[in-house]
């Protein structure tokens, strides 16, 4: 499953944008963030650093940790 940003949870802090090593996250005109699945290399940096846990699509074991 490609990484996705939950627009209802995301606060547009843009930490993920600055930390993405392949610039796969863009800021849309609406100020919402979007991950380009074609550019994403699944390094998992974005969902590890998201302070709001608004990014999903990581490995199953990490998603289970976040649910607890």
XYZ file of N, CA and C in Angstrom, residues 5 7 9-21 23-35 45-47 49-52 54-55:
111
model
N -1.439 10.445 3.057
C -1.570 11.421 4.134
C -3.052 11.603 4.441
N -5.714 13.700 5.321
C -5.889 15.152 5.263
C -6.660 15.700 6.458
N -6.169 14.659 9.536
C -5.258 14.634 10.676
C -4.042 15.532 10.456
N -3.623 15.658 9.216
C -2.432 16.448 8.877
C -2.637 17.913 9.235
N -1.623 18.503 9.881
C -1.684 19.912 10.259
C -0.813 20.781 9.341
N -0.315 20.181 8.270
C 0.521 20.879 7.274
C 1.756 21.519 7.891
N 2.377 20.807 8.805
C 3.600 21.324 9.429
C 4.788 21.246 8.467
N 4.683 20.386 7.475
C 5.674 20.226 6.408
C 7.002 19.623 6.868
N 7.019 19.016 8.035
C 8.233 18.335 8.477
C 8.565 17.211 7.511
N 7.554 16.488 7.079
C 7.786 15.378 6.151
C 8.352 15.878 4.820
N 7.908 17.043 4.379
C 8.391 17.610 3.118
C 9.885 17.879 3.218
N 10.307 18.449 4.315
C 11.718 18.798 4.464
C 12.613 17.587 4.703
N 12.050 16.510 5.243
C 12.853 15.322 5.561
C 12.839 14.252 4.477
N 11.928 14.332 3.510
C 11.854 13.309 2.462
C 13.124 13.358 1.612
N 13.889 12.257 1.564
C 15.165 12.271 0.849
C 15.037 12.297 -0.674
N 12.276 13.945 -2.243
C 11.313 15.007 -2.572
C 10.021 14.467 -3.175
N 9.483 13.422 -2.561
C 8.258 12.790 -3.057
C 6.997 13.411 -2.476
N 7.136 14.374 -1.578
C 5.974 14.996 -0.948
C 5.884 16.437 -1.425
N 4.721 16.786 -1.946
C 4.532 18.132 -2.458
C 3.423 18.837 -1.694
N 3.500 20.161 -1.718
C 2.471 21.000 -1.117
C 1.552 21.448 -2.247
N 0.283 21.122 -2.139
C -0.691 21.503 -3.154
C -1.118 22.948 -2.960
N -1.782 23.517 -3.947
C -2.257 24.901 -3.842
C -3.161 25.108 -2.643
N -3.863 24.056 -2.263
C -4.763 24.134 -1.110
C -4.016 24.068 0.215
N -2.681 24.004 0.157
C -1.796 23.881 1.314
C -1.805 22.475 1.897
N -2.528 21.564 1.254
C -2.508 20.172 1.694
C -1.282 19.490 1.100
N -0.857 18.421 1.752
C 0.328 17.693 1.314
C -0.078 16.425 0.588
N 0.775 16.009 -0.361
C 0.487 14.814 -1.129
C 1.783 14.062 -1.384
N 1.726 12.733 -1.259
C 2.878 11.885 -1.535
C 2.743 11.332 -2.942
N 10.601 7.370 6.251
C 10.943 8.537 7.058
C 9.714 9.360 7.399
N 8.846 9.579 6.427
C 7.710 10.487 6.632
C 6.793 10.048 7.755
N 6.409 8.778 7.769
C 5.472 8.375 8.827
C 6.150 8.170 10.162
N 8.379 10.351 11.330
C 8.588 11.671 11.926
C 7.317 12.502 12.059
N 6.220 12.059 11.461
C 4.986 12.847 11.500
C 4.499 12.992 12.948
N 4.437 14.225 13.461
C 4.028 14.416 14.853
C 2.553 14.093 15.093
N 1.755 14.118 14.052
C 0.321 13.845 14.182
C -0.050 12.428 13.768
N -0.217 11.284 10.821
C -1.180 11.472 9.738
C -0.806 10.707 8.477
N 0.332 10.042 8.482
C 0.774 9.300 7.298
C 0.652 7.819 7.578
